[in-house]
mmCIF file of C-alpha atoms in Angstrom:
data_model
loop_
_atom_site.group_PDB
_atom_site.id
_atom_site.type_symbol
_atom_site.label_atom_id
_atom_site.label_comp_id
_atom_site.label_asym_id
_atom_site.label_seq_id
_atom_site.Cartn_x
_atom_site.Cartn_y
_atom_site.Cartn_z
ATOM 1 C CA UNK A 1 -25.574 27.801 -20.575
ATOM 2 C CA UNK A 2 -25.294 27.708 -16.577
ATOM 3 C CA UNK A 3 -22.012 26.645 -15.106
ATOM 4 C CA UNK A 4 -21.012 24.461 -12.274
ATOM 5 C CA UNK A 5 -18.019 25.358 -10.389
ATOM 6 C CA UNK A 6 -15.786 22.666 -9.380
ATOM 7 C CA UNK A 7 -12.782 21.837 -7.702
ATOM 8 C CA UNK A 8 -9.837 19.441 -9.063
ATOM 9 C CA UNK A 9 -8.114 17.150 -6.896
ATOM 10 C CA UNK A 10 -4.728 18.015 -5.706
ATOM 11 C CA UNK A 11 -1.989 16.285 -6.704
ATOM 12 C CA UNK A 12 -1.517 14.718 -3.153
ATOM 13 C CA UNK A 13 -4.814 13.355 -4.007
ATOM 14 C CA UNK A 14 -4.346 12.148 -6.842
ATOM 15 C CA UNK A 15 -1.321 9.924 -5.642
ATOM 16 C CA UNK A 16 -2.787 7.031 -6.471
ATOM 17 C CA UNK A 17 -5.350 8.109 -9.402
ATOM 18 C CA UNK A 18 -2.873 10.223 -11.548
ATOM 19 C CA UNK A 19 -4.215 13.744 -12.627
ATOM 20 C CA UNK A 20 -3.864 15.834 -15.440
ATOM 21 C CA UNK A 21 -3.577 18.823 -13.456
ATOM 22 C CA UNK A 22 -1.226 19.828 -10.581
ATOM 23 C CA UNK A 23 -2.673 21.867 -7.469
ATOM 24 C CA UNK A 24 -5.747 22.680 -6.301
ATOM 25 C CA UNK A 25 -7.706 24.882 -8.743
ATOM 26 C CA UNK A 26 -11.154 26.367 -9.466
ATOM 27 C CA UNK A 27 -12.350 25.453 -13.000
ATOM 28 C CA UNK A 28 -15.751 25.759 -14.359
ATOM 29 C CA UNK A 29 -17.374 22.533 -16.665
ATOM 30 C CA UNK A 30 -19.650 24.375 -18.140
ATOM 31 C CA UNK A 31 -23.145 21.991 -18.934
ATOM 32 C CA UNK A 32 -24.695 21.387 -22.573
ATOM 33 C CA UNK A 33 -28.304 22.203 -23.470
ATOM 34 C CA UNK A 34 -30.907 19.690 -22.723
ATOM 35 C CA UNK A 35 -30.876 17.164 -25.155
ATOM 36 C CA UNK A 36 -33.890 15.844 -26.632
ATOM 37 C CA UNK A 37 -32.964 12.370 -27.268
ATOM 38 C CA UNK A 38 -34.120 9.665 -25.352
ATOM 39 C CA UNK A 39 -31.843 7.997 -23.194
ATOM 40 C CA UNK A 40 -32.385 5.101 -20.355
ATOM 41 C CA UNK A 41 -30.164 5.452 -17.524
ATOM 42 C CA UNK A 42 -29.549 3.480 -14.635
ATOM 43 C CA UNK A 43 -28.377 4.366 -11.173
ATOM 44 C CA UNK A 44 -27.095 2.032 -8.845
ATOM 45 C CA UNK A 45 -26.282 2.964 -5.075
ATOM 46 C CA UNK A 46 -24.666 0.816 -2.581
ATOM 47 C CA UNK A 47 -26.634 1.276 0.379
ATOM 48 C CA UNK A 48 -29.205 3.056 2.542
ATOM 49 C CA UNK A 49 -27.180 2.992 5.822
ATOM 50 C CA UNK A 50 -25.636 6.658 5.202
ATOM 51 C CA UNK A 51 -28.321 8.947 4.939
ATOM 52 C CA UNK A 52 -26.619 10.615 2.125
ATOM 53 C CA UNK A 53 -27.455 8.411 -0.744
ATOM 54 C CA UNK A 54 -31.301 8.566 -0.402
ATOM 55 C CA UNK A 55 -31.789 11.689 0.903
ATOM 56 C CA UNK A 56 -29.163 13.737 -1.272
ATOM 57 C CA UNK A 57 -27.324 11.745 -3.425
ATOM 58 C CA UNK A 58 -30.706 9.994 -5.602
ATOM 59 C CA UNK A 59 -32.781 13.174 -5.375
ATOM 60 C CA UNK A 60 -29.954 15.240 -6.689
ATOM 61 C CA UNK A 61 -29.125 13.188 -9.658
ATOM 62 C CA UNK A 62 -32.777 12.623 -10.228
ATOM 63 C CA UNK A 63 -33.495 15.953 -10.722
ATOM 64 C CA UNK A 64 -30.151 16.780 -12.887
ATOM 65 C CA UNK A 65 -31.162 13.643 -14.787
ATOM 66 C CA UNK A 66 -34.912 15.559 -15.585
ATOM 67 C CA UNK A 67 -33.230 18.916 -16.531
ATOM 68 C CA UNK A 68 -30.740 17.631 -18.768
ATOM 69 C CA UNK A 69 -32.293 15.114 -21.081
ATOM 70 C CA UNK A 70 -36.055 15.975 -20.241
ATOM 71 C CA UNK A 71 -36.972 12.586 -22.557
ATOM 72 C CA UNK A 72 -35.013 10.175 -20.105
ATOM 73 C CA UNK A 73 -35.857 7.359 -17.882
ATOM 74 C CA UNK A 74 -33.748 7.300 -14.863
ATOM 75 C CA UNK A 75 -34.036 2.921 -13.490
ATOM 76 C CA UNK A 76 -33.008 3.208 -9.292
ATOM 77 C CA UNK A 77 -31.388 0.143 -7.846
ATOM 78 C CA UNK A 78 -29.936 0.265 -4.125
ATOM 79 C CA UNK A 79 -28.015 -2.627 -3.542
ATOM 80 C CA UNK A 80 -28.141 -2.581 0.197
ATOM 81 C CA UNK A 81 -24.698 -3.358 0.812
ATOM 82 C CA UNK A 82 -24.839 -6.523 -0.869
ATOM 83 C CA UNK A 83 -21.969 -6.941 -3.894
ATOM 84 C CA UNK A 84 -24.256 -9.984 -5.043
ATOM 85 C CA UNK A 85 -27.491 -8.013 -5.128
ATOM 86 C CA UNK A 86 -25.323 -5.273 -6.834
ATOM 87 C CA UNK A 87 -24.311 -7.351 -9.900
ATOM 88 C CA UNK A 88 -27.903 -9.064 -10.131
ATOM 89 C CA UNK A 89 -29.310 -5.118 -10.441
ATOM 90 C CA UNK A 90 -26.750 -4.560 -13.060
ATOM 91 C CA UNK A 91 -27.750 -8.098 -15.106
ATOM 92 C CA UNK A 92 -31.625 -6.836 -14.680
ATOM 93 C CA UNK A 93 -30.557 -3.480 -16.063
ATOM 94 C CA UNK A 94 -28.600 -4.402 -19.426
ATOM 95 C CA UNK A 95 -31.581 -6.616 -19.956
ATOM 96 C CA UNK A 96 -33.683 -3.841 -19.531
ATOM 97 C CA UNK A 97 -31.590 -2.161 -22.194
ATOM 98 C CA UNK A 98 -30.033 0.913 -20.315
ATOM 99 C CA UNK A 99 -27.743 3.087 -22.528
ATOM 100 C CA UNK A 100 -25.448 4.062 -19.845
ATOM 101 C CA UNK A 101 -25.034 3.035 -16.094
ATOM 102 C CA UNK A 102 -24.010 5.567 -12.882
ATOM 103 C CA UNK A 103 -22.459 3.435 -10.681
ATOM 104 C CA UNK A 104 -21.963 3.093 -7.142
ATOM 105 C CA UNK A 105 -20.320 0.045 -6.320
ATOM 106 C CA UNK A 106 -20.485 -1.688 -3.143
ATOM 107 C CA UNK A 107 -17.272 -3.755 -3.423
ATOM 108 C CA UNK A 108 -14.811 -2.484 -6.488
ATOM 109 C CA UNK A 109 -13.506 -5.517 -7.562
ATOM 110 C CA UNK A 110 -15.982 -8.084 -7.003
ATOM 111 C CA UNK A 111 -17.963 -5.472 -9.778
ATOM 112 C CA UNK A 112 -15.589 -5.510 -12.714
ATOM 113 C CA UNK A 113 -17.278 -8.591 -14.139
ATOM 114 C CA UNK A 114 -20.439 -6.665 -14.496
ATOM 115 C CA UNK A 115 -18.375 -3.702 -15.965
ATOM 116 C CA UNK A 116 -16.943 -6.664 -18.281
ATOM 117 C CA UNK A 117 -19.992 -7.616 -19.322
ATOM 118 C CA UNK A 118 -21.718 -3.980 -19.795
ATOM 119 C CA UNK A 119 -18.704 -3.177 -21.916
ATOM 120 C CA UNK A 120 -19.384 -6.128 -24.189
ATOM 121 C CA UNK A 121 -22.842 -4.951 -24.708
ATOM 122 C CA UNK A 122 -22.094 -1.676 -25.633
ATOM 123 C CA UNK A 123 -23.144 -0.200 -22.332
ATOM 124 C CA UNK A 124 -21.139 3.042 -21.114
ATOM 125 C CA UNK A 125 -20.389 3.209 -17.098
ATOM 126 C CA UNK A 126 -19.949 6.176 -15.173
ATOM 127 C CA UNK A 127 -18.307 5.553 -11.895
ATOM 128 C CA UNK A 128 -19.869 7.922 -9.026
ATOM 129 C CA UNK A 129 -18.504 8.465 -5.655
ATOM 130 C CA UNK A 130 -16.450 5.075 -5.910
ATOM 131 C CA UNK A 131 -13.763 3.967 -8.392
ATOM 132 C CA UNK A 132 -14.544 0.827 -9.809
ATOM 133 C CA UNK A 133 -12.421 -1.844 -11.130
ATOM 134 C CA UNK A 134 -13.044 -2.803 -15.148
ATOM 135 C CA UNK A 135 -13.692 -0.749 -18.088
ATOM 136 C CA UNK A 136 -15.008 2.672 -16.513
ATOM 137 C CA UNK A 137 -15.502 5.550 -19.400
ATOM 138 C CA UNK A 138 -15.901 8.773 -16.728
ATOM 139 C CA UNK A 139 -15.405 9.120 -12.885
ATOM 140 C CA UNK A 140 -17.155 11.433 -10.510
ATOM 141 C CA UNK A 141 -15.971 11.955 -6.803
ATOM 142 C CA UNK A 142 -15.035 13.470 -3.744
ATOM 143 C CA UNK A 143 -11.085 13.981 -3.512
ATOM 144 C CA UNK A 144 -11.089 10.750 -0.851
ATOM 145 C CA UNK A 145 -7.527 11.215 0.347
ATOM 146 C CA UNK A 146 -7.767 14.743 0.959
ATOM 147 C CA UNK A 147 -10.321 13.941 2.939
ATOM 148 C CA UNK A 148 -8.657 11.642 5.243
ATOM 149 C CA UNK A 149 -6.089 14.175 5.612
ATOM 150 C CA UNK A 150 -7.974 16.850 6.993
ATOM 151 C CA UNK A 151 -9.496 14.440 9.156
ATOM 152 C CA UNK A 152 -5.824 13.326 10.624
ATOM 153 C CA UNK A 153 -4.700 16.940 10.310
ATOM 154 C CA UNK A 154 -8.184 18.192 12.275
ATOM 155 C CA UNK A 155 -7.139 15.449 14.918
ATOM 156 C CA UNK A 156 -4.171 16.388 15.111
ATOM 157 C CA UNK A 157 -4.737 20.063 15.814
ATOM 158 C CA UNK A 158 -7.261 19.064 18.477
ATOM 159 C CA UNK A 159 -4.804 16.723 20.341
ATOM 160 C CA UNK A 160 -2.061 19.351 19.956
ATOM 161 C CA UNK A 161 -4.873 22.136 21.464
ATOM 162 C CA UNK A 162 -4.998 19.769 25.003
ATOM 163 C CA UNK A 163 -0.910 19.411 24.936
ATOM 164 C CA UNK A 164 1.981 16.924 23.726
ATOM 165 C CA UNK A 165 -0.156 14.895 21.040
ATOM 166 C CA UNK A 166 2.336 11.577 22.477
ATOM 167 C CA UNK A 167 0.822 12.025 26.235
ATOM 168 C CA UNK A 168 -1.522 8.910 24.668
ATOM 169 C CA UNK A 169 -2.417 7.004 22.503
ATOM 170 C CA UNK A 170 -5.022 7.190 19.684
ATOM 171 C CA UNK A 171 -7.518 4.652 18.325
ATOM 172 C CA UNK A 172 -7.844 4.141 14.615
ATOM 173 C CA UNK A 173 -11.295 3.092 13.079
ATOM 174 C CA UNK A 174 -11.560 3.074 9.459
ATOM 175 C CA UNK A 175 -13.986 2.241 7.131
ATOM 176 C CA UNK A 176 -14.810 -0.766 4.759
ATOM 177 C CA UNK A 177 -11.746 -2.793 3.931
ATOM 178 C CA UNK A 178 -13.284 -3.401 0.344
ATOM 179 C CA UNK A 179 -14.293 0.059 -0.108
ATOM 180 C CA UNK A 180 -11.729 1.782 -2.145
ATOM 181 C CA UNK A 181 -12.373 5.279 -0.467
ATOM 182 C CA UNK A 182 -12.422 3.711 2.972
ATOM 183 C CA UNK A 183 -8.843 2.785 1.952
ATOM 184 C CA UNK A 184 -7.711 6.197 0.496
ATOM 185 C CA UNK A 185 -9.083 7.630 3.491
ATOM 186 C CA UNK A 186 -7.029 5.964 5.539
ATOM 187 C CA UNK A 187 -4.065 6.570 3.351
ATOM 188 C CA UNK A 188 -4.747 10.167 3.794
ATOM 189 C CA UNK A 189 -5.186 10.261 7.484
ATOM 190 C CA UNK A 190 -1.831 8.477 8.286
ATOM 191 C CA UNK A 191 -0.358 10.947 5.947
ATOM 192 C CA UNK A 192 -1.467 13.630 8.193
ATOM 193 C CA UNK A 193 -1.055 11.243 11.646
ATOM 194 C CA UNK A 194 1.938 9.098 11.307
ATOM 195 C CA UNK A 195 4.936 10.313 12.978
ATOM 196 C CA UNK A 196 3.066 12.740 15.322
ATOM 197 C CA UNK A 197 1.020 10.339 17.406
ATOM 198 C CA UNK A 198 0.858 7.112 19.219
ATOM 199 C CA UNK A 199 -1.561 4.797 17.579
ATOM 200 C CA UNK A 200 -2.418 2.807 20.159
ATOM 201 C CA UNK A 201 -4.952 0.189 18.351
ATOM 202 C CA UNK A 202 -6.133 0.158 14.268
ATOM 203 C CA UNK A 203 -9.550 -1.104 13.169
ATOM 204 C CA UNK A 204 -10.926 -1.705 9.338
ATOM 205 C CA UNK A 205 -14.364 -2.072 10.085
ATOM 206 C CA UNK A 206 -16.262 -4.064 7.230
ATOM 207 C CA UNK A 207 -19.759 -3.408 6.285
ATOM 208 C CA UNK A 208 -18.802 0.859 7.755
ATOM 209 C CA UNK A 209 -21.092 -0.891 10.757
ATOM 210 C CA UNK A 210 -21.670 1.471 13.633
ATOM 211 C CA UNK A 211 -21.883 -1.375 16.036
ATOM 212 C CA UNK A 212 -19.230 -3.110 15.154
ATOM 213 C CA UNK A 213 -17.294 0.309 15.692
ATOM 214 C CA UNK A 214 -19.069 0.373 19.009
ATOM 215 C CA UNK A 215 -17.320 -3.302 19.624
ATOM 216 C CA UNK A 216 -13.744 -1.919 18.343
ATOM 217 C CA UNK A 217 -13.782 1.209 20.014
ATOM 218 C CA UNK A 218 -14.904 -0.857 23.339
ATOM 219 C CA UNK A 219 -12.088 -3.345 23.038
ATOM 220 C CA UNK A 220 -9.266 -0.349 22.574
ATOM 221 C CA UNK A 221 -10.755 1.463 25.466
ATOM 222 C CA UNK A 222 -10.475 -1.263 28.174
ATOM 223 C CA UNK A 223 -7.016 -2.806 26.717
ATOM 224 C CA UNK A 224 -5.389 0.551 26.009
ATOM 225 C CA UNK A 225 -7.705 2.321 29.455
ATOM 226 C CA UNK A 226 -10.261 4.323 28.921
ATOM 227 C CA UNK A 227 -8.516 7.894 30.748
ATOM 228 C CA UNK A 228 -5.198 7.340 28.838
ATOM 229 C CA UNK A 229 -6.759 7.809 25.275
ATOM 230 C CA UNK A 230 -6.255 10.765 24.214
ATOM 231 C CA UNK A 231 -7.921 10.640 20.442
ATOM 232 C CA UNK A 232 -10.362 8.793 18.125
ATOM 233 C CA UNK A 233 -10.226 8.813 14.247
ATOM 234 C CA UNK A 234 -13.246 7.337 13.410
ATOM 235 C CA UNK A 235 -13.583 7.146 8.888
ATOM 236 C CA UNK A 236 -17.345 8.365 8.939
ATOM 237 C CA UNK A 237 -20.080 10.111 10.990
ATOM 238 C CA UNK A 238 -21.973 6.341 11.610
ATOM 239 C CA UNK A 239 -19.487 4.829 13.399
ATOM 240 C CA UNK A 240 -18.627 8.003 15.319
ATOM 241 C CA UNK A 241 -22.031 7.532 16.666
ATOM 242 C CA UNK A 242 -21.027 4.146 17.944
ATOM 243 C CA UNK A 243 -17.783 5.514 19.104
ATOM 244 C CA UNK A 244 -19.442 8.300 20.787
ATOM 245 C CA UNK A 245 -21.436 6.017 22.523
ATOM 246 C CA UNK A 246 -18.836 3.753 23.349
ATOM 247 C CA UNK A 247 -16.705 6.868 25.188
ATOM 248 C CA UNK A 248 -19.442 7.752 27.096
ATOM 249 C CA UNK A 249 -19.821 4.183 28.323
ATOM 250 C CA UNK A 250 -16.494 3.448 28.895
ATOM 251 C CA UNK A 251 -15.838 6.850 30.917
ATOM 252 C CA UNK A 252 -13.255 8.631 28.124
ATOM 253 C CA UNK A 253 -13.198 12.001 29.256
ATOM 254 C CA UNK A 254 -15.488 14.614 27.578
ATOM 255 C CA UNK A 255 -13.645 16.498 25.042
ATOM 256 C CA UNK A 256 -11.797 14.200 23.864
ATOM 257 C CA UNK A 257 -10.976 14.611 20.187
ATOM 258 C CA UNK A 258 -13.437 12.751 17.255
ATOM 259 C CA UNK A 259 -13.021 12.612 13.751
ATOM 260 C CA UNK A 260 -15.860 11.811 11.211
ATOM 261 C CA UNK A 261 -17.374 12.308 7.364
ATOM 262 C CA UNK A 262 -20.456 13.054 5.458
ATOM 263 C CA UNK A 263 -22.102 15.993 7.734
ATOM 264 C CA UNK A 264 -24.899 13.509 9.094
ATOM 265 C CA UNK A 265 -27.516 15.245 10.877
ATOM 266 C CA UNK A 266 -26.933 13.587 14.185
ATOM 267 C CA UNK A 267 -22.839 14.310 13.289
ATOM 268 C CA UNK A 268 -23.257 17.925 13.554
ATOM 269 C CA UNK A 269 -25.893 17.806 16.684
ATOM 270 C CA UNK A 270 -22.806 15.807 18.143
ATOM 271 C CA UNK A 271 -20.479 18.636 17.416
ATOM 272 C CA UNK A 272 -22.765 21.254 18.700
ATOM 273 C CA UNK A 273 -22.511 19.512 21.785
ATOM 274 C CA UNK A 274 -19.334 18.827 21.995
ATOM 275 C CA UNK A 275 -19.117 14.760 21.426
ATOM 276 C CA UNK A 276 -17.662 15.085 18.367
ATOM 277 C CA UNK A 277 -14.567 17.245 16.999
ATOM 278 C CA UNK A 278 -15.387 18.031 13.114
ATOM 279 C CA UNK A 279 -16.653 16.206 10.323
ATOM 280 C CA UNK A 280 -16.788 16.049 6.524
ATOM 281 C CA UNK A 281 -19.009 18.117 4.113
ATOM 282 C CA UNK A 282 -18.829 16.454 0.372
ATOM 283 C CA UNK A 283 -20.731 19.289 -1.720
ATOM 284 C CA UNK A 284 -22.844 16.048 -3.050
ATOM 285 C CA UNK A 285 -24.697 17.891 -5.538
ATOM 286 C CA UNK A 286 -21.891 19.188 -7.798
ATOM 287 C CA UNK A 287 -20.705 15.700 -7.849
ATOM 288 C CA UNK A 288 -23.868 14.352 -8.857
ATOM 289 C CA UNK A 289 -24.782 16.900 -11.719
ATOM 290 C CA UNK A 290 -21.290 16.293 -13.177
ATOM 291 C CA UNK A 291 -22.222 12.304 -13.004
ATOM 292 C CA UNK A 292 -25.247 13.301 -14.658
ATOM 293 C CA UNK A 293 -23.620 15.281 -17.062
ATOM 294 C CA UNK A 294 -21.257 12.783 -17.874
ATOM 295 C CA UNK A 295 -23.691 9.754 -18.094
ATOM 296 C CA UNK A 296 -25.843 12.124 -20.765
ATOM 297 C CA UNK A 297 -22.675 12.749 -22.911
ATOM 298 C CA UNK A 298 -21.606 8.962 -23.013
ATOM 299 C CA UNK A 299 -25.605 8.334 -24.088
ATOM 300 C CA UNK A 300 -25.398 10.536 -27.135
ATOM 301 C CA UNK A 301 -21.474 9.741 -28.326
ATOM 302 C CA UNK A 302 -20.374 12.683 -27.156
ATOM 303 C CA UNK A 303 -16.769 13.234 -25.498
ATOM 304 C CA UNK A 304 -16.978 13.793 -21.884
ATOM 305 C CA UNK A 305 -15.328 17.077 -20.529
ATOM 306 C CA UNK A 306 -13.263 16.594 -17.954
ATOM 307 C CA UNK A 307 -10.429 18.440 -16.000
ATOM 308 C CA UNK A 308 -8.750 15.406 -14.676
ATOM 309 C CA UNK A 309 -7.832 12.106 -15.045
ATOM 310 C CA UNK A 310 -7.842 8.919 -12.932
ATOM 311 C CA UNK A 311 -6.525 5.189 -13.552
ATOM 312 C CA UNK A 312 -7.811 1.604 -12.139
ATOM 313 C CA UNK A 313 -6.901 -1.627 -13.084
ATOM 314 C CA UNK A 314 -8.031 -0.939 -16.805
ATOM 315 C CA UNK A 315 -7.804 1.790 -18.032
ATOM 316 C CA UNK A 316 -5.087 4.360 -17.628
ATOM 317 C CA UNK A 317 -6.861 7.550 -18.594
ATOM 318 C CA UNK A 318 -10.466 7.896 -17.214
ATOM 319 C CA UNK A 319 -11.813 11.616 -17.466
ATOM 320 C CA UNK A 320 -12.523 12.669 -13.964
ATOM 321 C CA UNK A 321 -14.191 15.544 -12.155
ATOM 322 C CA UNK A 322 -13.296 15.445 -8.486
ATOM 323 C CA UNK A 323 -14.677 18.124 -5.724
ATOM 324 C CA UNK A 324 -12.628 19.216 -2.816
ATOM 325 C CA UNK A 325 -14.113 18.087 0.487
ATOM 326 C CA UNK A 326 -14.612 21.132 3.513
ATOM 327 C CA UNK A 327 -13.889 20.669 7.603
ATOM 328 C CA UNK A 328 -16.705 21.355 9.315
ATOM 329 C CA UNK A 329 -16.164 22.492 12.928
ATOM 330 C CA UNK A 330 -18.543 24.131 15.763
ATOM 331 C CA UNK A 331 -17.393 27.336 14.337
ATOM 332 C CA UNK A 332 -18.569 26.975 10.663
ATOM 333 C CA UNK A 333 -21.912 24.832 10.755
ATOM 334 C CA UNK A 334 -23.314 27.997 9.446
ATOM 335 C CA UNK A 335 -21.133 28.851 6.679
ATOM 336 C CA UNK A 336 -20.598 25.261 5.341
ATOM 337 C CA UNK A 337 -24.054 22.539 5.426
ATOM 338 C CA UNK A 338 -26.826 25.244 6.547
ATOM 339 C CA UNK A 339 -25.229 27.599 3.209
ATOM 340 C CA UNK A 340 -25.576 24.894 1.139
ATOM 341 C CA UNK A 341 -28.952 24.172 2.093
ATOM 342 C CA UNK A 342 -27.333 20.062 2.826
ATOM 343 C CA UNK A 343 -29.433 21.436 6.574
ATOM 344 C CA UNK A 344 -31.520 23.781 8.068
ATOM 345 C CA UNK A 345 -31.059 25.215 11.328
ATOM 346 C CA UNK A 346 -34.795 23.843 12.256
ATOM 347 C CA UNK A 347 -33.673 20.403 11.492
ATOM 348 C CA UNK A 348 -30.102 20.870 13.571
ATOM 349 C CA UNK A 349 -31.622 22.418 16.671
ATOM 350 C CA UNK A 350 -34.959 20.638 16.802
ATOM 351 C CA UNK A 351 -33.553 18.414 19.585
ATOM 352 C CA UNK A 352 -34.538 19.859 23.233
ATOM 353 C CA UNK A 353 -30.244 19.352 24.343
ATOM 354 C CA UNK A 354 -29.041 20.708 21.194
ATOM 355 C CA UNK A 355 -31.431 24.170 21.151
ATOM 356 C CA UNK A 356 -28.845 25.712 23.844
ATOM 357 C CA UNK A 357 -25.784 24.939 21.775
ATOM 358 C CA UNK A 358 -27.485 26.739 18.591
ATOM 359 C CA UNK A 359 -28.246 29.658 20.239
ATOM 360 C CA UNK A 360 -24.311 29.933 21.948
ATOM 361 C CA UNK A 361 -23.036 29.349 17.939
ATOM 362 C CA UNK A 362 -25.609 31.807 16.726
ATOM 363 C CA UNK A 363 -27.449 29.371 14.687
ATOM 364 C CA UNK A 364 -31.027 30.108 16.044
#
């Protein structure tokens, strides 16, 4: 059998999802044999606007989904941001008689009734990336507050690296108020930020919209002034784009600190050239074999293996594999997404202004 190393959440990321284990620790879930039953499974994703979910996230499970239970029909829905659309794929896919469902929900409540009625009909639910509300039998993430921590904490070190981190203020723009991770994110970044900076304005920015994080980040700039801000956390590398655009139009000096998530490509072109601070590699592929895995195992009655636990609004115990998140600075583009193969250096420094920036970091 091959194994899959993961990580387990810490315990200050499992504050609000209580774990079964305590500290951060390597532990290996080791993967069954293919099975030779046949099994339909459905996959629903949220959206297409982050890059991740159609060009890592579907492939990955796609092929984990072929090498695992070689006799199973994987059913793709992506509902485009749209809760409504999500719940009508979910209708179309218990009438298409899935066995089991990997879900990505788009809002977490508005979903439960779907979960509800999947439940009712026998059908098992894997919940991937997201925690939905409702009757979830397994749970596969990213540990979300961690993340927002070493986001703050990243800021943080940044604003402390130019001199008193209260010579300014800071401009908060999170993510999705009805995204659950957009919410532990920013739990875990004001964990990190709160009694060490100035925030001078807050955003939750629905839809994760790039513009309208263009809009926000405008606003702060000319009410709190444009040379006096110091800092921007910004929840994920989209709206850092519109952020980064927004600094350069409103005449924030260069350098000045950025936060963002998910290693986009044009996220770690912006680092190379100094627009943006860091962002936030998820080791997708981990979490989606373990999803996989997981989904498979529900299919054929099987217990699922898991080294953690996590709670919603139903049920208490949930088995849960979640992956530790990495920083990804200037200094380790190499060693983190190019490793992984998540990028290659052709695609990072095939831009004519970034080329000179590769070759100063040794990339090229």
């Amino acid at each position: 059998m091959t194994a899959i190393t993961l990580l387990v959440a810490s315990a200050a990321g499992c504050a609000t999802m209580p774990c079964t284990s305590g500290g951060t620790e390597a532990v290996v879930a080791r993967t069954r044999p293919p099975v030779q039953q046949s099994f339909k499974i459905g996959l629903l994703l949220p959206e297409s606007k982050t890059i991740r979910y159609e060009k890592f996230d579907r492939p990955y499970i796609t092929k984990s989904v072929k090498k695992s239970c070689p006799n199973c029909t994987l059913v793709y829905a992506n509902a485009g941001q749209d809760p409504i659309r999500q719940q009508q794929q979910i209708d179309a896919m218990l009438a298409g008689g899935v066995d089991v469902l990997i879900l990505d929900a788009v809002d977490a409540e508005a979903i439960a009734p779907s979960v509800q009625k999947a439940e009712k009909q026998g059908v098992k639910i894997v919940a991937y990336d997201r925690l939905a509300d409702g009757p979830i039998h397994a749970y596969s993430s990213i540990d979300n507050i961690e993340v927002g921590k070493m986001q703050g904490q990243a800021l943080l070190d940044a604003l402390k690296a130019g001199g008193n981190p209260f010579r300014g203020p800071i401009v908060m723009i999170n993510g999705a108020p009805d995204d659950p991770n957009a919410r532990e994110f920013k739990k875990g970044a004001h964990q990190a930020l709160d009694g060490h900076v100035v925030i001078g304005r807050e955003y939750d920015t629905p839809d994760w919209s790039p513009e309208r994080a263009r809009i926000e980040a405008s606003g702060a700039f000319a009410t709190l002034g444009a040379d006096r801000v110091i800092g921007v956390y910004s929840a994920n590398d989209g709206m850092a784009g519109g952020i980064a655009a927004a600094m350069k139009t409103a005449g924030v000096p260069k350098g000045t600190p950025l936060t963002g998530q998910d290693a986009d490509l044009a996220a770690i072109q912006r680092i190379l050239l100094g627009t943006q601070t860091m962002t936030i590699y998820k080791p997708i592929k981990p979490e989606a074999e373990s999803a996989v895995q997981m989904a498979i195992d529900l299919a054929a009655g099987r217990p699922v293996k898991a080294p953690s636990t996590v709670t919603n609004d139903t049920v208490s115990r949930i088995p849960a594999m979640i992956i530790a998140p990495m920083v990804v600075t200037r200094d380790n583009i190499k060693d983190t997404v190019v490793r992984d193969g998540f990028w290659t250096v052709s695609e990072i420094c095939a831009p004519t202004n970034v080329k000179p920036a590769c070759e100063s970091t040794g990339l090229t």
